[in-house]
Amino acid sequence: SSPFLYTSLAWVSRDYDRALLQYHLLVFAAFMIGFLLIARAVRLSWASALFLLAALLLWYRGFEADLRVGNVNSLQLMMLGISLWCPPLLAGVIAGMLVAFKPNLILVPLLLAVARIAARDWRRLRWEILGGVIGGLVAFLTAAIHYRSLVVWLQWIARANEFYHRLPTRTERNITPLLALFHEHGAWPSYTLALLLTIVAAVAIWRGRSRDDAMIVGVAILIYLLSATLVCLHYMVLVVPIALALLRWRGTAVVSLLVLTAIAEEPFELLTRTAIYPNDAKLIGPALFALFACAVWKLAKPPAAYRRLLSPPQRFGVRRGQPPLSYVRARRIQTKR
């Protein structure tokens, strides 16, 4: 949590029961809105999207946990879905505010920036950076005004750092895949793993000149879920973007549906008649790594139109040994033809 997060929720009732009802309704609506916005952004049909949404509302334990404990993952999902439909400036504003709201999404704007640079889409990158600065400043100043102090942000950074190194146990429902490693060596392997996964994702994005924002957002979230020292069950709501993005291809769609079934836990327990707790991580960890592998594989493949424009290299005056055409430039040539 952050000062901006608490400031954003200052509107709820002072009566606990009424506030809880208000928040449950908000989380429920946010999950459905975010899911449908992302599903349409990746061009999933309405029938498929609504069928999958109904299944998740019925059996997805990550959403049930988010609703039960009153967390903010569904709110983040909704804002990510909205950002996929926004022009660059507004998308940047949302990204800046999301990072200030809860910094577990900090890799989302970073990997999107890598994608813009790889595609030589400098105009969009400039607008998104400007929007991010505006969003961050709005969040910072709003919280400072609400708490009547700028020091609140420094106090929060100190407490957040302590929390990250606390390393809750499995009995506290910490399902991070490499918890045993963190307990043995401390939090530094978490940073190392996050760096390695980020490099792998960045190389895949650069190689494929990817402009698949939903996929990039999903990969950025997966890096956090795979490397963080604390991953709660309700964080699994944030798996939705990458799961939906991978439904567009038959091979990865099978993996995505199997992963959702495993992470949902309830269908797996019904099929195997075996309780998962306290072994959630043994099921969820490999499932997250499978999603990451599929996503990196797809990101590393250039779009079909871009591959056609670059083969053979002599087309459009490009010679061997010269830097490849940017994706934006390739699209312009295709349009002119």
Tab-separated table of C-alpha atoms in Angstrom:
chain	number	residue	atom	x	y	z
A	1	SER	CA	0.000	0.000	0.000
A	2	SER	CA	1.012	3.639	-0.326
A	3	PRO	CA	-0.176	7.050	0.884
A	4	PHE	CA	-1.866	7.545	-2.483
A	5	LEU	CA	-3.709	4.228	-2.134
A	6	TYR	CA	-5.198	5.259	1.202
A	7	THR	CA	-5.968	8.708	-0.176
A	8	SER	CA	-7.837	7.139	-3.104
A	9	LEU	CA	-10.059	5.189	-0.709
A	10	ALA	CA	-10.776	8.061	1.667
A	11	TRP	CA	-14.312	8.328	0.250
A	12	VAL	CA	-15.629	5.103	1.831
A	13	SER	CA	-18.016	5.278	4.776
A	14	ARG	CA	-16.735	5.657	8.337
A	15	ASP	CA	-19.075	2.830	9.304
A	16	TYR	CA	-17.118	-0.424	8.903
A	17	ASP	CA	-19.955	-2.653	7.690
A	18	ARG	CA	-21.127	-0.070	5.174
A	19	ALA	CA	-17.544	0.560	4.007
A	20	LEU	CA	-16.992	-3.178	3.558
A	21	LEU	CA	-20.132	-3.477	1.444
A	22	GLN	CA	-19.098	-0.473	-0.650
A	23	TYR	CA	-15.668	-1.940	-1.225
A	24	HIS	CA	-16.956	-5.416	-2.074
A	25	LEU	CA	-19.214	-3.908	-4.743
A	26	LEU	CA	-16.307	-1.845	-6.066
A	27	VAL	CA	-13.952	-4.856	-6.273
A	28	PHE	CA	-16.622	-7.001	-7.929
A	29	ALA	CA	-17.355	-4.356	-10.567
A	30	ALA	CA	-13.667	-3.572	-11.093
A	31	PHE	CA	-12.800	-7.218	-11.761
A	32	MET	CA	-15.534	-7.607	-14.375
A	33	ILE	CA	-14.767	-4.277	-16.066
A	34	GLY	CA	-11.026	-4.918	-16.143
A	35	PHE	CA	-11.475	-8.456	-17.442
A	36	LEU	CA	-13.818	-7.428	-20.259
A	37	LEU	CA	-11.701	-4.431	-21.298
A	38	ILE	CA	-8.573	-6.581	-21.572
A	39	ALA	CA	-10.487	-9.379	-23.322
A	40	ARG	CA	-11.734	-6.961	-25.967
A	41	ALA	CA	-8.299	-5.328	-26.264
A	42	VAL	CA	-6.845	-8.721	-27.264
A	43	ARG	CA	-9.847	-9.277	-29.580
A	44	LEU	CA	-11.376	-12.157	-27.686
A	45	SER	CA	-14.966	-12.751	-28.780
A	46	TRP	CA	-17.780	-11.672	-26.485
A	47	ALA	CA	-19.007	-15.247	-26.115
A	48	SER	CA	-15.585	-16.562	-25.092
A	49	ALA	CA	-14.931	-13.608	-22.799
A	50	LEU	CA	-18.264	-13.893	-20.957
A	51	PHE	CA	-17.979	-17.674	-20.625
A	52	LEU	CA	-14.480	-17.416	-19.143
A	53	LEU	CA	-15.516	-14.529	-16.888
A	54	ALA	CA	-18.385	-16.608	-15.480
A	55	ALA	CA	-15.993	-19.502	-14.816
A	56	LEU	CA	-13.532	-17.253	-13.002
A	57	LEU	CA	-16.253	-15.651	-10.881
A	58	LEU	CA	-17.430	-19.128	-9.904
A	59	TRP	CA	-14.137	-20.969	-9.321
A	60	TYR	CA	-11.167	-18.580	-9.322
A	61	ARG	CA	-9.877	-18.561	-5.751
A	62	GLY	CA	-7.587	-15.599	-6.427
A	63	PHE	CA	-10.583	-13.352	-7.059
A	64	GLU	CA	-12.438	-14.817	-4.090
A	65	ALA	CA	-9.440	-13.972	-1.890
A	66	ASP	CA	-9.225	-10.458	-3.315
A	67	LEU	CA	-12.883	-9.905	-2.530
A	68	ARG	CA	-12.723	-11.533	0.901
A	69	VAL	CA	-9.654	-9.708	2.252
A	70	GLY	CA	-10.520	-6.407	0.574
A	71	ASN	CA	-7.355	-6.006	-1.472
A	72	VAL	CA	-6.748	-3.826	-4.530
A	73	ASN	CA	-5.708	-6.252	-7.275
A	74	SER	CA	-9.061	-5.979	-9.060
A	75	LEU	CA	-8.758	-2.187	-8.996
A	76	GLN	CA	-5.322	-2.481	-10.598
A	77	LEU	CA	-6.760	-4.873	-13.189
A	78	MET	CA	-9.477	-2.377	-14.082
A	79	MET	CA	-7.002	0.499	-14.486
A	80	LEU	CA	-4.730	-1.654	-16.652
A	81	GLY	CA	-7.719	-2.515	-18.832
A	82	ILE	CA	-8.663	1.152	-19.163
A	83	SER	CA	-5.075	2.117	-20.053
A	84	LEU	CA	-5.067	-0.319	-22.990
A	85	TRP	CA	-7.889	1.694	-24.583
A	86	CYS	CA	-6.483	5.164	-23.842
A	87	PRO	CA	-4.399	7.504	-26.024
A	88	PRO	CA	-0.692	7.656	-25.071
A	89	LEU	CA	-0.853	10.697	-22.792
A	90	LEU	CA	-3.741	9.366	-20.706
A	91	ALA	CA	-2.247	5.864	-20.648
A	92	GLY	CA	0.941	7.403	-19.245
A	93	VAL	CA	-1.038	9.273	-16.581
A	94	ILE	CA	-2.720	6.032	-15.510
A	95	ALA	CA	0.633	4.210	-15.427
A	96	GLY	CA	2.183	6.897	-13.236
A	97	MET	CA	-0.734	6.810	-10.820
A	98	LEU	CA	-0.763	3.005	-10.737
A	99	VAL	CA	2.897	2.862	-9.730
A	100	ALA	CA	2.254	5.430	-6.981
A	101	PHE	CA	-0.898	3.509	-5.958
A	102	LYS	CA	1.052	0.274	-5.438
A	103	PRO	CA	4.599	-0.075	-6.813
A	104	ASN	CA	4.380	-3.792	-7.644
A	105	LEU	CA	3.504	-2.686	-11.204
A	106	ILE	CA	6.652	-0.609	-11.709
A	107	LEU	CA	7.964	-2.956	-14.416
A	108	VAL	CA	4.883	-2.346	-16.579
A	109	PRO	CA	5.902	1.162	-17.773
A	110	LEU	CA	9.560	0.122	-17.979
A	111	LEU	CA	8.920	-2.771	-20.372
A	112	LEU	CA	6.450	-0.695	-22.365
A	113	ALA	CA	9.204	1.905	-22.778
A	114	VAL	CA	11.533	-0.839	-24.069
A	115	ALA	CA	8.859	-1.800	-26.599
A	116	ARG	CA	8.500	1.802	-27.807
A	117	ILE	CA	12.271	2.176	-28.219
A	118	ALA	CA	12.535	-1.165	-30.040
A	119	ALA	CA	9.771	-0.105	-32.441
A	120	ARG	CA	11.296	3.411	-32.818
A	121	ASP	CA	7.925	4.810	-31.779
A	122	TRP	CA	9.411	7.967	-30.288
A	123	ARG	CA	6.233	10.037	-30.497
A	124	ARG	CA	4.206	7.609	-28.390
A	125	LEU	CA	7.099	7.230	-25.960
A	126	ARG	CA	7.313	11.000	-25.418
A	127	TRP	CA	3.587	11.284	-24.727
A	128	GLU	CA	3.635	8.321	-22.355
A	129	ILE	CA	6.620	9.679	-20.412
A	130	LEU	CA	4.908	13.057	-20.109
A	131	GLY	CA	1.733	11.356	-18.933
A	132	GLY	CA	3.672	9.244	-16.435
A	133	VAL	CA	5.289	12.335	-14.931
A	134	ILE	CA	1.900	14.052	-14.682
A	135	GLY	CA	0.287	10.994	-13.100
A	136	GLY	CA	3.112	10.550	-10.613
A	137	LEU	CA	3.002	14.210	-9.585
A	138	VAL	CA	-0.775	14.133	-9.181
A	139	ALA	CA	-0.525	11.056	-6.960
A	140	PHE	CA	2.358	12.496	-4.922
A	141	LEU	CA	0.708	15.864	-4.329
A	142	THR	CA	-2.760	14.430	-3.691
A	143	ALA	CA	-1.446	12.185	-0.931
A	144	ALA	CA	0.703	14.964	0.519
A	145	ILE	CA	-2.310	17.286	0.676
A	146	HIS	CA	-4.484	14.560	2.201
A	147	TYR	CA	-1.921	13.835	4.941
A	148	ARG	CA	-0.822	17.486	5.134
A	149	SER	CA	2.821	16.477	4.880
A	150	LEU	CA	5.413	15.516	2.271
A	151	VAL	CA	7.249	13.436	4.868
A	152	VAL	CA	4.555	10.751	4.653
A	153	TRP	CA	6.162	9.444	1.458
A	154	LEU	CA	9.589	9.074	3.131
A	155	GLN	CA	7.987	7.278	6.060
A	156	TRP	CA	6.177	4.954	3.673
A	157	ILE	CA	9.378	4.080	1.746
A	158	ALA	CA	11.109	3.077	4.995
A	159	ARG	CA	8.206	0.880	6.137
A	160	ALA	CA	7.749	-0.675	2.673
A	161	ASN	CA	11.429	-1.679	2.591
A	162	GLU	CA	11.101	-3.361	5.988
A	163	PHE	CA	7.993	-5.202	4.835
A	164	TYR	CA	9.679	-6.499	1.662
A	165	HIS	CA	12.433	-8.104	3.755
A	166	ARG	CA	10.071	-9.633	6.350
A	167	LEU	CA	9.589	-12.908	4.392
A	168	PRO	CA	6.231	-14.301	5.615
A	169	THR	CA	5.976	-18.095	5.772
A	170	ARG	CA	3.751	-20.599	3.956
A	171	THR	CA	1.411	-20.692	6.965
A	172	GLU	CA	0.768	-16.992	6.284
A	173	ARG	CA	-0.292	-18.007	2.742
A	174	ASN	CA	2.863	-16.685	1.099
A	175	ILE	CA	2.844	-18.581	-2.213
A	176	THR	CA	5.935	-17.031	-3.813
A	177	PRO	CA	7.622	-19.899	-5.712
A	178	LEU	CA	11.168	-19.494	-4.302
A	179	LEU	CA	10.357	-18.765	-0.664
A	180	ALA	CA	12.767	-21.429	0.654
A	181	LEU	CA	15.632	-19.754	-1.213
A	182	PHE	CA	14.715	-16.359	0.229
A	183	HIS	CA	14.530	-17.735	3.771
A	184	GLU	CA	17.989	-19.238	3.381
A	185	HIS	CA	19.791	-16.339	1.671
A	186	GLY	CA	17.645	-13.270	2.353
A	187	ALA	CA	15.957	-10.987	-0.159
A	188	TRP	CA	18.894	-10.459	-2.543
A	189	PRO	CA	18.051	-13.515	-4.740
A	190	SER	CA	14.680	-11.824	-5.319
A	191	TYR	CA	16.361	-8.793	-6.899
A	192	THR	CA	18.695	-11.025	-8.929
A	193	LEU	CA	15.844	-13.139	-10.286
A	194	ALA	CA	13.795	-10.033	-11.112
A	195	LEU	CA	16.754	-8.577	-13.017
A	196	LEU	CA	17.358	-11.799	-14.979
A	197	LEU	CA	13.693	-12.191	-15.913
A	198	THR	CA	13.503	-8.526	-16.913
A	199	ILE	CA	16.525	-8.915	-19.186
A	200	VAL	CA	14.978	-12.008	-20.810
A	201	ALA	CA	11.699	-10.163	-21.373
A	202	ALA	CA	13.435	-7.035	-22.694
A	203	VAL	CA	15.514	-9.083	-25.164
A	204	ALA	CA	12.362	-10.860	-26.381
A	205	ILE	CA	10.550	-7.543	-26.838
A	206	TRP	CA	13.534	-6.034	-28.659
A	207	ARG	CA	13.949	-9.059	-30.909
A	208	GLY	CA	10.279	-9.170	-31.853
A	209	ARG	CA	9.759	-5.379	-32.063
A	210	SER	CA	6.605	-6.142	-30.094
A	211	ARG	CA	3.705	-3.699	-29.921
A	212	ASP	CA	1.488	-6.145	-28.039
A	213	ASP	CA	0.821	-4.003	-24.972
A	214	ALA	CA	-1.433	-6.543	-23.248
A	215	MET	CA	1.261	-9.205	-23.522
A	216	ILE	CA	3.972	-6.826	-22.292
A	217	VAL	CA	1.847	-5.769	-19.323
A	218	GLY	CA	1.250	-9.427	-18.477
A	219	VAL	CA	4.945	-10.323	-18.667
A	220	ALA	CA	5.879	-7.388	-16.432
A	221	ILE	CA	3.379	-8.603	-13.833
A	222	LEU	CA	4.670	-12.182	-14.088
A	223	ILE	CA	8.203	-11.010	-13.320
A	224	TYR	CA	6.949	-9.565	-10.056
A	225	LEU	CA	4.897	-12.656	-9.171
A	226	LEU	CA	7.841	-14.968	-9.866
A	227	SER	CA	10.490	-12.968	-8.020
A	228	ALA	CA	8.800	-11.112	-5.148
A	229	THR	CA	9.413	-12.173	-1.551
A	230	LEU	CA	5.685	-12.001	-0.807
A	231	VAL	CA	2.987	-13.223	-3.190
A	232	CYS	CA	-0.477	-13.708	-1.730
A	233	LEU	CA	-3.240	-15.742	-3.313
A	234	HIS	CA	-5.234	-12.615	-4.187
A	235	TYR	CA	-2.316	-11.429	-6.360
A	236	MET	CA	-3.408	-14.118	-8.852
A	237	VAL	CA	-6.036	-11.663	-10.113
A	238	LEU	CA	-3.139	-9.984	-11.936
A	239	VAL	CA	-2.501	-13.149	-13.975
A	240	VAL	CA	-5.602	-12.334	-16.033
A	241	PRO	CA	-3.894	-10.006	-18.601
A	242	ILE	CA	-1.276	-12.531	-19.705
A	243	ALA	CA	-3.761	-15.416	-19.635
A	244	LEU	CA	-6.131	-13.526	-21.937
A	245	ALA	CA	-3.325	-12.381	-24.229
A	246	LEU	CA	-2.182	-15.984	-24.746
A	247	LEU	CA	-5.673	-17.182	-25.706
A	248	ARG	CA	-5.171	-15.802	-29.224
A	249	TRP	CA	-3.103	-18.792	-30.403
A	250	ARG	CA	-4.112	-22.444	-30.150
A	251	GLY	CA	-0.908	-23.738	-28.598
A	252	THR	CA	-0.603	-21.075	-25.952
A	253	ALA	CA	-4.377	-21.037	-25.380
A	254	VAL	CA	-4.185	-24.622	-24.123
A	255	VAL	CA	-1.385	-23.677	-21.727
A	256	SER	CA	-3.275	-20.573	-20.597
A	257	LEU	CA	-6.481	-22.472	-19.806
A	258	LEU	CA	-4.598	-25.222	-17.975
A	259	VAL	CA	-2.711	-22.619	-15.958
A	260	LEU	CA	-5.922	-20.794	-15.038
A	261	THR	CA	-7.421	-24.113	-13.946
A	262	ALA	CA	-4.404	-24.823	-11.757
A	263	ILE	CA	-4.205	-21.343	-10.267
A	264	ALA	CA	-7.955	-21.266	-9.651
A	265	GLU	CA	-7.348	-24.244	-7.295
A	266	GLU	CA	-11.013	-25.197	-6.885
A	267	PRO	CA	-11.313	-27.000	-10.272
A	268	PHE	CA	-8.033	-28.790	-9.556
A	269	GLU	CA	-9.294	-29.898	-6.137
A	270	LEU	CA	-12.596	-31.083	-7.618
A	271	LEU	CA	-10.791	-33.111	-10.291
A	272	THR	CA	-8.110	-34.632	-8.046
A	273	ARG	CA	-10.052	-34.689	-4.742
A	274	THR	CA	-6.908	-33.339	-3.090
A	275	ALA	CA	-6.626	-30.229	-0.929
A	276	ILE	CA	-3.943	-27.879	-2.212
A	277	TYR	CA	-3.185	-25.898	0.945
A	278	PRO	CA	-0.436	-25.615	2.173
A	279	ASN	CA	1.186	-26.686	-1.097
A	280	ASP	CA	-0.238	-23.881	-3.239
A	281	ALA	CA	3.205	-22.761	-4.432
A	282	LYS	CA	4.049	-26.222	-5.820
A	283	LEU	CA	1.123	-25.848	-8.205
A	284	ILE	CA	1.136	-22.103	-8.836
A	285	GLY	CA	4.923	-21.652	-9.271
A	286	PRO	CA	5.330	-23.958	-12.308
A	287	ALA	CA	2.104	-22.545	-13.766
A	288	LEU	CA	3.489	-18.989	-13.638
A	289	PHE	CA	6.786	-20.069	-15.198
A	290	ALA	CA	4.846	-21.806	-18.009
A	291	LEU	CA	2.976	-18.570	-18.735
A	292	PHE	CA	6.234	-16.612	-18.737
A	293	ALA	CA	7.889	-19.049	-21.173
A	294	CYS	CA	4.918	-18.884	-23.572
A	295	ALA	CA	4.777	-15.102	-23.417
A	296	VAL	CA	8.503	-14.626	-24.047
A	297	TRP	CA	8.301	-17.022	-26.983
A	298	LYS	CA	5.476	-15.021	-28.548
A	299	LEU	CA	7.085	-11.644	-27.842
A	300	ALA	CA	10.308	-12.734	-29.530
A	301	LYS	CA	8.509	-13.450	-32.817
A	302	PRO	CA	8.232	-10.331	-35.025
A	303	PRO	CA	4.767	-9.564	-36.442
A	304	ALA	CA	4.070	-11.353	-39.732
A	305	ALA	CA	3.780	-8.096	-41.699
A	306	TYR	CA	7.119	-6.913	-40.329
A	307	ARG	CA	8.818	-10.203	-41.239
A	308	ARG	CA	7.481	-9.967	-44.806
A	309	LEU	CA	8.814	-6.436	-45.171
A	310	LEU	CA	12.281	-7.481	-44.054
A	311	SER	CA	12.614	-10.528	-46.312
A	312	PRO	CA	14.598	-10.473	-48.485
A	313	PRO	CA	16.839	-7.735	-46.979
A	314	GLN	CA	17.320	-6.028	-50.356
A	315	ARG	CA	13.680	-4.954	-50.436
A	316	PHE	CA	13.059	-1.257	-49.931
A	317	GLY	CA	16.774	-0.481	-50.181
A	318	VAL	CA	17.859	-2.385	-47.058
A	319	ARG	CA	21.197	-4.137	-47.488
A	320	ARG	CA	22.761	-6.899	-45.445
A	321	GLY	CA	24.735	-5.622	-42.486
A	322	GLN	CA	22.633	-2.481	-42.131
A	323	PRO	CA	20.329	-1.900	-39.127
A	324	PRO	CA	16.848	-3.353	-39.704
A	325	LEU	CA	13.862	-1.173	-40.438
A	326	SER	CA	11.933	-0.059	-37.411
A	327	TYR	CA	8.470	-1.514	-37.092
A	328	VAL	CA	6.930	1.946	-37.474
A	329	ARG	CA	8.915	2.614	-40.666
A	330	ALA	CA	7.999	-0.817	-42.021
A	331	ARG	CA	4.327	-0.142	-41.452
A	332	ARG	CA	4.596	3.177	-43.263
A	333	ILE	CA	6.180	1.480	-46.283
A	334	GLN	CA	3.449	-1.145	-46.265
A	335	THR	CA	0.775	1.572	-46.165
A	336	LYS	CA	2.307	3.467	-49.087
A	337	ARG	CA	2.399	0.300	-51.168
